[in-house]
Amino acid sequence: MQPGALRLLQYSPSANIKVLTDRPSIFDGYPIEAVELTAKKKAEMSFGDRYIFGIKAAGIIQLLQRCDRLFFMDTDMYPVGDISSCFSRISPSHSIMRKSEGTPKAPYRAIAD
């Protein structure tokens, strides 16, 4: 189970969470809509498995077609506080591209400039 989704539910129990996944059964029993990513669709989105990053871009488009607003989280994101205010600020004329995650970690400070 994606921990970021559980954390979001903790702070925003009425959130309508959709997850694009090739393993929808892991979300059984949770108040989350699992949107199945079939092997065929995955291959299409990645241009025949040649460009895996295409899956994310095409997946975001697919999720946007199912909602009015989207707060996108990768599976490696883990909120450490209430992020519900970010979602309420998203509108047809306002988006959030990046929220500060605090002080850069040591390996990133070396390449900051």
Coordinates of C-alpha atoms in Angstrom, one line a residue:
M1 CA 0.0 0.0 0.0
Q2 CA 1.3 3.4 -0.9
P3 CA 2.0 5.2 2.4
G4 CA 1.5 8.7 1.0
A5 CA -2.1 7.8 0.2
L6 CA -2.7 6.5 3.7
R7 CA -1.2 9.7 5.2
L8 CA -3.4 11.8 2.9
L9 CA -6.5 9.9 4.1
Q10 CA -5.4 10.6 7.7
Y11 CA -5.6 14.3 7.2
S12 CA -8.3 14.4 4.6
P13 CA -10.6 11.5 5.1
S14 CA -13.0 12.7 2.4
A15 CA -10.3 12.8 -0.2
N16 CA -11.1 11.0 -3.5
I17 CA -7.9 9.1 -4.1
K18 CA -7.2 7.4 -7.4
V19 CA -4.1 5.3 -7.9
L20 CA -2.9 4.2 -11.3
T21 CA -1.3 0.8 -10.7
D22 CA -0.4 -2.5 -12.3
R23 CA -1.4 -4.2 -9.0
P24 CA -4.9 -3.0 -8.2
S25 CA -5.6 -5.8 -5.7
I26 CA -3.2 -4.3 -3.1
F27 CA -5.8 -1.5 -2.6
D28 CA -8.7 -3.9 -1.9
G29 CA -10.3 -2.9 1.4
Y30 CA -9.1 0.7 1.3
P31 CA -11.2 3.8 0.3
I32 CA -9.1 4.3 -2.8
E33 CA -10.0 3.8 -6.5
A34 CA -7.4 1.6 -8.1
V35 CA -7.2 2.4 -11.8
E36 CA -5.7 -0.7 -13.5
L37 CA -2.6 -0.2 -15.7
T38 CA -2.7 -3.3 -17.9
A39 CA 0.5 -4.6 -19.5
K40 CA -0.8 -3.5 -22.9
K41 CA -1.5 0.0 -21.7
K42 CA 1.9 0.1 -20.0
A43 CA 3.6 -0.9 -23.2
E44 CA 1.7 1.8 -25.1
M45 CA 2.6 4.5 -22.6
S46 CA 6.3 3.5 -22.6
F47 CA 6.5 3.4 -26.4
G48 CA 7.0 -0.4 -26.5
D49 CA 8.8 -0.5 -23.2
R50 CA 11.6 1.8 -24.5
Y51 CA 10.8 4.9 -22.4
I52 CA 9.5 4.1 -18.9
F53 CA 9.1 7.7 -18.0
G54 CA 6.3 8.0 -20.6
I55 CA 4.1 5.9 -18.2
K56 CA 4.1 8.7 -15.7
A57 CA 3.2 11.4 -18.2
A58 CA 0.5 9.4 -19.8
G59 CA -0.8 8.2 -16.4
I60 CA -1.2 11.8 -15.3
I61 CA -3.2 12.5 -18.4
Q62 CA -5.4 9.5 -17.8
L63 CA -6.0 10.5 -14.2
L64 CA -6.8 14.1 -15.2
Q65 CA -9.5 12.8 -17.4
R66 CA -11.2 11.3 -14.3
C67 CA -11.1 14.4 -12.1
D68 CA -11.5 18.1 -11.8
R69 CA -8.3 18.7 -9.8
L70 CA -5.2 16.5 -9.4
F71 CA -2.6 16.5 -6.7
F72 CA 0.0 14.0 -8.1
M73 CA 2.2 12.1 -5.7
D74 CA 4.9 9.6 -6.7
T75 CA 5.1 6.4 -4.7
D76 CA 8.4 7.6 -3.1
M77 CA 6.7 10.7 -1.6
Y78 CA 5.7 10.5 2.1
P79 CA 4.0 13.5 3.6
V80 CA 5.1 14.3 7.1
G81 CA 2.4 16.8 7.8
D82 CA -1.0 17.9 6.7
I83 CA -0.9 18.5 2.9
S84 CA -4.6 19.0 2.4
S85 CA -4.2 22.7 2.1
C86 CA -2.2 22.1 -1.1
F87 CA -5.2 20.4 -2.7
S88 CA -7.6 23.2 -1.8
R89 CA -5.4 25.7 -3.6
I90 CA -5.5 23.8 -7.0
S91 CA -8.0 25.3 -9.4
P92 CA -8.5 25.6 -13.2
S93 CA -6.3 28.8 -13.0
H94 CA -3.8 27.7 -10.3
S95 CA -1.5 24.8 -10.0
I96 CA 1.2 23.7 -7.6
M97 CA 4.3 22.4 -9.4
R98 CA 6.6 21.9 -6.4
K99 CA 6.3 22.3 -2.7
S100 CA 9.4 22.9 -0.7
E101 CA 10.6 19.8 1.0
G102 CA 12.9 21.6 3.4
T103 CA 16.6 21.9 3.5
P104 CA 18.3 20.0 0.6
K105 CA 20.0 16.8 1.5
A106 CA 23.8 16.8 1.5
P107 CA 24.2 15.0 -1.9
Y108 CA 22.0 17.6 -3.6
R109 CA 23.7 20.6 -1.9
A110 CA 26.8 19.8 -3.9
I111 CA 25.0 20.3 -7.2
A112 CA 22.6 23.0 -6.1
D113 CA 24.0 25.6 -8.5

